[in-house]
């Protein structure tokens, strides 16, 4: 299932745009990934689209309905949501403050920041966070059937980074606003996303597999916060993300990134009857 999901995700998100880019000189319309263009939505919605297609092929219409119910179910206790809602903006604020101390842009609110922030926040909710219906909705639980939570997090983080890499090459400013060479940009991309994947996996398992919480997590990491007065992504932010991931592994790794109590269900009404797959409680107790 993971291989099929991966193949379809890449085919939709980079195969179709790749063909259009090749044919761009003879097409009667402009081929662009900019902003909120149709191609941009095609790319970022590809993991979710692939997940529904794969589930539909594997489990039929009932499976798709069950999958939809599962990924829309809010699970977990409130501290997990509080940690995400408070923790992610805090990391961004500390990184920006540290950068300002070292001579970077000062922390200040630009004129008209509230309207701009709310507009951007609403638009970004429709793009990147939708990825989680596939990445953490299907790919992560399937990987956790075979690997530890940490292993699954690193594998998914690597795949996630590879999937983002073409966008880094096509529009380097999207992931390397702070400048630097392309190799450095790609290293930062992979390190940052793999560290983020570790933290998200711990939160996912701790919350009992709440996909809405993953959507919220992704959305908050995509926001341009009001105190960020430039478009640069500070190196401090990457470093702090890695430190948070290391802290999560050291403090909560055994409980949420080990081999036990991992969320593995994709379509609960089917998965609970499969050997070696989580029961209705959505967990796996041994590898």
Short mmCIF file of C-alpha atoms in Angstrom, two decimals:
data_model
loop_
_atom_site.label_atom_id
_atom_site.label_comp_id
_atom_site.label_asym_id
_atom_site.label_seq_id
_atom_site.Cartn_x
_atom_site.Cartn_y
_atom_site.Cartn_z
CA UNK A 1 0.00 0.00 0.00
CA UNK A 2 2.83 2.42 0.85
CA UNK A 3 4.56 1.81 -2.48
CA UNK A 4 1.33 2.36 -4.42
CA UNK A 5 0.60 5.54 -2.48
CA UNK A 6 4.12 6.82 -3.09
CA UNK A 7 4.10 6.06 -6.81
CA UNK A 8 0.74 7.76 -7.33
CA UNK A 9 1.70 10.77 -5.21
CA UNK A 10 4.82 11.45 -7.25
CA UNK A 11 3.05 10.73 -10.54
CA UNK A 12 0.34 13.28 -9.79
CA UNK A 13 2.49 15.96 -8.18
CA UNK A 14 5.56 15.88 -10.44
CA UNK A 15 4.70 13.68 -13.40
CA UNK A 16 1.80 15.77 -14.68
CA UNK A 17 3.49 19.15 -14.03
CA UNK A 18 6.70 17.79 -15.59
CA UNK A 19 4.88 16.93 -18.79
CA UNK A 20 3.24 20.36 -18.84
CA UNK A 21 6.60 22.07 -18.35
CA UNK A 22 8.03 20.18 -21.32
CA UNK A 23 5.03 21.14 -23.45
CA UNK A 24 4.91 24.72 -22.14
CA UNK A 25 6.31 26.33 -25.32
CA UNK A 26 3.44 25.00 -27.43
CA UNK A 27 0.61 25.29 -24.90
CA UNK A 28 -1.90 28.15 -25.22
CA UNK A 29 -1.64 28.93 -21.49
CA UNK A 30 1.14 29.73 -19.03
CA UNK A 31 2.56 26.87 -16.94
CA UNK A 32 3.30 28.21 -13.47
CA UNK A 33 3.57 26.93 -9.91
CA UNK A 34 3.35 30.43 -8.49
CA UNK A 35 1.17 31.31 -5.53
CA UNK A 36 -2.23 29.67 -5.65
CA UNK A 37 -2.23 28.56 -9.27
CA UNK A 38 -4.04 25.35 -10.31
CA UNK A 39 -0.71 23.52 -10.64
CA UNK A 40 0.29 24.57 -7.13
CA UNK A 41 -2.90 23.02 -5.78
CA UNK A 42 -2.39 19.89 -7.89
CA UNK A 43 1.03 19.38 -6.34
CA UNK A 44 0.14 19.97 -2.69
CA UNK A 45 -3.10 18.00 -2.86
CA UNK A 46 -1.41 15.01 -4.51
CA UNK A 47 -0.73 13.02 -1.28
CA UNK A 48 -4.36 13.34 -0.20
CA UNK A 49 -5.63 12.46 -3.67
CA UNK A 50 -3.33 9.44 -3.87
CA UNK A 51 -4.42 8.25 -0.43
CA UNK A 52 -8.11 8.24 -1.34
CA UNK A 53 -7.44 6.51 -4.67
CA UNK A 54 -5.30 3.79 -3.07
CA UNK A 55 -7.82 3.21 -0.27
CA UNK A 56 -10.62 3.07 -2.84
CA UNK A 57 -8.80 0.46 -4.91
CA UNK A 58 -7.88 -1.61 -1.86
CA UNK A 59 -11.09 -1.38 0.16
CA UNK A 60 -13.81 -0.05 -2.13
CA UNK A 61 -16.38 2.65 -1.54
CA UNK A 62 -17.05 1.61 2.05
CA UNK A 63 -13.35 1.76 2.77
CA UNK A 64 -13.14 5.31 1.42
CA UNK A 65 -16.03 6.38 3.64
CA UNK A 66 -14.42 4.71 6.67
CA UNK A 67 -11.09 6.30 5.84
CA UNK A 68 -12.73 9.71 5.53
CA UNK A 69 -14.38 9.30 8.92
CA UNK A 70 -11.09 8.28 10.51
CA UNK A 71 -9.00 11.15 9.18
CA UNK A 72 -11.65 13.68 10.22
CA UNK A 73 -11.94 12.33 13.76
CA UNK A 74 -10.43 14.55 16.45
CA UNK A 75 -8.50 12.27 18.80
CA UNK A 76 -6.27 12.79 21.79
CA UNK A 77 -6.44 14.92 24.91
CA UNK A 78 -6.26 18.71 24.98
CA UNK A 79 -2.60 18.98 26.14
CA UNK A 80 -1.46 17.70 22.73
CA UNK A 81 -3.40 20.47 21.00
CA UNK A 82 -2.16 23.07 23.48
CA UNK A 83 1.44 21.95 22.92
CA UNK A 84 1.06 22.37 19.15
CA UNK A 85 -0.86 25.67 19.26
CA UNK A 86 1.57 27.23 21.74
CA UNK A 87 4.77 25.37 20.91
CA UNK A 88 5.08 26.00 17.17
CA UNK A 89 4.60 29.79 17.27
CA UNK A 90 6.95 29.84 20.28
CA UNK A 91 9.70 28.10 18.30
CA UNK A 92 9.29 30.59 15.45
CA UNK A 93 9.31 33.53 17.87
CA UNK A 94 12.42 32.35 19.72
CA UNK A 95 14.21 31.77 16.41
CA UNK A 96 13.28 35.25 15.17
CA UNK A 97 14.31 36.83 18.50
CA UNK A 98 17.64 35.01 18.46
CA UNK A 99 18.25 36.16 14.89
CA UNK A 100 17.46 39.75 15.89
CA UNK A 101 19.94 39.56 18.78
CA UNK A 102 22.62 38.43 16.34
CA UNK A 103 22.03 41.43 14.10
CA UNK A 104 19.14 40.23 11.97
CA UNK A 105 15.80 41.98 11.40
CA UNK A 106 14.23 43.49 14.50
CA UNK A 107 11.05 42.05 15.94
CA UNK A 108 8.26 44.43 15.01
CA UNK A 109 4.77 44.43 13.59
CA UNK A 110 4.34 46.04 10.19
CA UNK A 111 1.39 48.30 9.42
CA UNK A 112 -1.72 46.37 8.51
CA UNK A 113 -0.23 43.10 9.79
CA UNK A 114 -3.49 41.65 11.12
CA UNK A 115 -5.41 41.69 7.83
CA UNK A 116 -2.39 40.38 5.92
CA UNK A 117 -1.79 37.63 8.47
CA UNK A 118 -5.40 36.44 8.52
CA UNK A 119 -5.65 36.44 4.71
CA UNK A 120 -2.42 34.48 4.29
CA UNK A 121 -3.36 32.08 7.08
CA UNK A 122 -6.67 31.30 5.41
CA UNK A 123 -5.10 30.70 2.02
CA UNK A 124 -2.33 28.50 3.40
CA UNK A 125 -4.84 26.32 5.20
CA UNK A 126 -6.05 25.24 1.75
CA UNK A 127 -2.64 24.06 0.57
CA UNK A 128 0.17 22.46 2.60
CA UNK A 129 -1.94 21.15 5.49
CA UNK A 130 -4.04 19.09 3.06
CA UNK A 131 -0.92 16.95 2.47
CA UNK A 132 -1.45 15.40 5.90
CA UNK A 133 -4.54 13.50 4.73
CA UNK A 134 -2.01 11.36 2.86
CA UNK A 135 1.33 11.61 4.66
CA UNK A 136 0.11 11.10 8.22
CA UNK A 137 -3.34 9.79 7.29
CA UNK A 138 -2.07 6.78 5.31
CA UNK A 139 1.71 6.63 4.87
CA UNK A 140 2.75 6.91 8.53
CA UNK A 141 0.41 4.27 9.99
CA UNK A 142 1.32 1.84 7.21
CA UNK A 143 5.05 2.38 7.85
CA UNK A 144 4.54 1.87 11.58
CA UNK A 145 3.28 -1.65 10.89
CA UNK A 146 6.85 -2.62 9.95
CA UNK A 147 9.12 -0.12 11.68
CA UNK A 148 9.47 1.61 15.01
CA UNK A 149 7.95 5.05 15.36
CA UNK A 150 11.35 6.68 14.97
CA UNK A 151 12.21 4.55 11.96
CA UNK A 152 8.89 5.34 10.30
CA UNK A 153 9.34 9.04 11.07
CA UNK A 154 12.79 9.15 9.45
CA UNK A 155 11.68 7.18 6.39
CA UNK A 156 8.63 9.37 5.89
CA UNK A 157 10.68 12.50 6.57
CA UNK A 158 13.16 11.50 3.87
CA UNK A 159 10.38 10.78 1.36
CA UNK A 160 8.68 14.03 2.30
CA UNK A 161 11.94 15.90 1.64
CA UNK A 162 12.50 14.22 -1.72
CA UNK A 163 8.94 15.13 -2.68
CA UNK A 164 9.63 18.79 -1.83
CA UNK A 165 13.03 18.89 -3.53
CA UNK A 166 11.81 19.67 -7.08
CA UNK A 167 10.01 22.74 -5.76
CA UNK A 168 13.27 23.80 -4.15
CA UNK A 169 15.07 23.56 -7.49
CA UNK A 170 12.26 25.18 -9.51
CA UNK A 171 11.62 28.00 -7.05
CA UNK A 172 14.52 28.14 -4.60
CA UNK A 173 13.09 31.19 -2.89
CA UNK A 174 10.27 29.08 -1.45
CA UNK A 175 12.59 27.04 0.77
CA UNK A 176 15.81 29.05 0.82
CA UNK A 177 14.72 32.60 1.33
CA UNK A 178 17.77 33.25 3.44
CA UNK A 179 20.06 32.72 0.46
CA UNK A 180 22.93 30.31 0.10
CA UNK A 181 23.98 27.69 -2.40
CA UNK A 182 21.62 25.02 -3.67
CA UNK A 183 23.46 22.13 -1.88
CA UNK A 184 23.17 24.01 1.41
CA UNK A 185 19.53 24.73 0.69
CA UNK A 186 18.80 21.05 0.06
CA UNK A 187 20.65 19.97 3.21
CA UNK A 188 18.58 22.42 5.24
CA UNK A 189 15.43 21.16 3.58
CA UNK A 190 16.14 17.51 4.39
CA UNK A 191 17.36 18.12 7.94
CA UNK A 192 14.47 20.44 8.76
CA UNK A 193 11.73 18.21 7.36
CA UNK A 194 13.13 15.01 8.85
CA UNK A 195 13.35 16.68 12.27
CA UNK A 196 9.79 17.96 11.84
CA UNK A 197 8.66 14.46 10.87
CA UNK A 198 10.07 13.06 14.12
CA UNK A 199 8.17 15.60 16.21
CA UNK A 200 4.95 15.11 14.24
CA UNK A 201 5.17 11.32 14.61
CA UNK A 202 5.49 11.58 18.38
CA UNK A 203 2.49 13.93 18.52
CA UNK A 204 0.54 11.67 16.15
CA UNK A 205 1.07 8.56 18.27
CA UNK A 206 0.59 10.44 21.53
CA UNK A 207 -2.75 11.81 20.38
CA UNK A 208 -3.96 8.38 19.26
CA UNK A 209 -3.59 9.18 15.56
CA UNK A 210 -5.34 12.53 15.24
CA UNK A 211 -5.03 13.59 11.59
CA UNK A 212 -6.80 16.94 12.28
CA UNK A 213 -4.02 17.66 14.77
CA UNK A 214 -1.46 16.93 12.03
CA UNK A 215 -3.30 19.34 9.73
CA UNK A 216 -3.15 21.97 12.48
CA UNK A 217 0.56 21.24 13.07
CA UNK A 218 1.40 21.60 9.37
CA UNK A 219 -0.67 24.75 9.04
CA UNK A 220 1.06 26.46 11.97
CA UNK A 221 4.50 25.64 10.55
CA UNK A 222 3.52 27.18 7.20
CA UNK A 223 2.38 30.53 8.56
CA UNK A 224 4.31 33.76 8.10
CA UNK A 225 3.99 35.13 11.63
CA UNK A 226 3.42 38.88 12.15
CA UNK A 227 6.75 39.44 13.89
CA UNK A 228 8.68 38.16 10.87
CA UNK A 229 9.49 41.37 9.01
CA UNK A 230 11.42 39.77 6.15
CA UNK A 231 10.91 36.76 3.90
CA UNK A 232 14.10 35.07 5.11
CA UNK A 233 14.00 31.76 6.94
CA UNK A 234 16.64 32.07 9.67
CA UNK A 235 19.15 29.32 10.22
CA UNK A 236 18.22 29.59 13.90
CA UNK A 237 14.79 28.20 13.05
CA UNK A 238 16.31 25.07 11.47
CA UNK A 239 18.64 24.59 14.42
CA UNK A 240 15.84 25.02 16.94
CA UNK A 241 13.66 22.51 15.08
CA UNK A 242 16.46 19.93 15.27
CA UNK A 243 16.94 20.62 18.99
CA UNK A 244 13.21 20.13 19.60
CA UNK A 245 13.31 16.84 17.69
CA UNK A 246 16.29 15.62 19.74
CA UNK A 247 14.52 16.60 22.96
CA UNK A 248 11.38 14.73 21.87
CA UNK A 249 13.40 11.59 21.12
CA UNK A 250 15.22 11.74 24.48
CA UNK A 251 12.15 12.55 26.58
CA UNK A 252 9.34 10.72 24.78
CA UNK A 253 11.04 8.39 22.32
CA UNK A 254 10.42 5.17 24.19
CA UNK A 255 6.74 5.96 24.71
CA UNK A 256 5.78 7.44 21.34
CA UNK A 257 8.59 6.53 18.94
CA UNK A 258 9.39 2.99 19.98
CA UNK A 259 7.88 -0.34 18.97
CA UNK A 260 4.77 -0.35 21.16
CA UNK A 261 1.52 1.63 21.15
CA UNK A 262 1.92 2.91 17.60
CA UNK A 263 -1.07 3.99 15.55
CA UNK A 264 -1.31 1.66 12.55
CA UNK A 265 -4.90 1.73 11.36
CA UNK A 266 -5.85 3.21 8.00
CA UNK A 267 -9.35 1.80 7.55
CA UNK A 268 -10.25 0.68 11.09
CA UNK A 269 -13.13 -1.65 10.19
CA UNK A 270 -10.76 -3.62 7.95
CA UNK A 271 -7.44 -3.20 9.74
CA UNK A 272 -8.73 -4.53 13.04
CA UNK A 273 -9.19 -7.94 11.42
CA UNK A 274 -5.73 -8.11 9.80
CA UNK A 275 -2.95 -10.00 11.63
CA UNK A 276 -0.20 -7.77 12.97
CA UNK A 277 -2.21 -4.60 12.49
CA UNK A 278 -3.63 -2.40 15.19
CA UNK A 279 -7.02 -3.25 16.60
CA UNK A 280 -9.91 -0.88 17.12
CA UNK A 281 -7.75 0.92 19.67
CA UNK A 282 -5.45 1.79 16.75
CA UNK A 283 -2.21 0.54 18.28
CA UNK A 284 0.47 -2.04 17.67
CA UNK A 285 2.03 -3.61 20.74
CA UNK A 286 4.96 -5.49 19.26
CA UNK A 287 6.97 -5.46 16.12
#
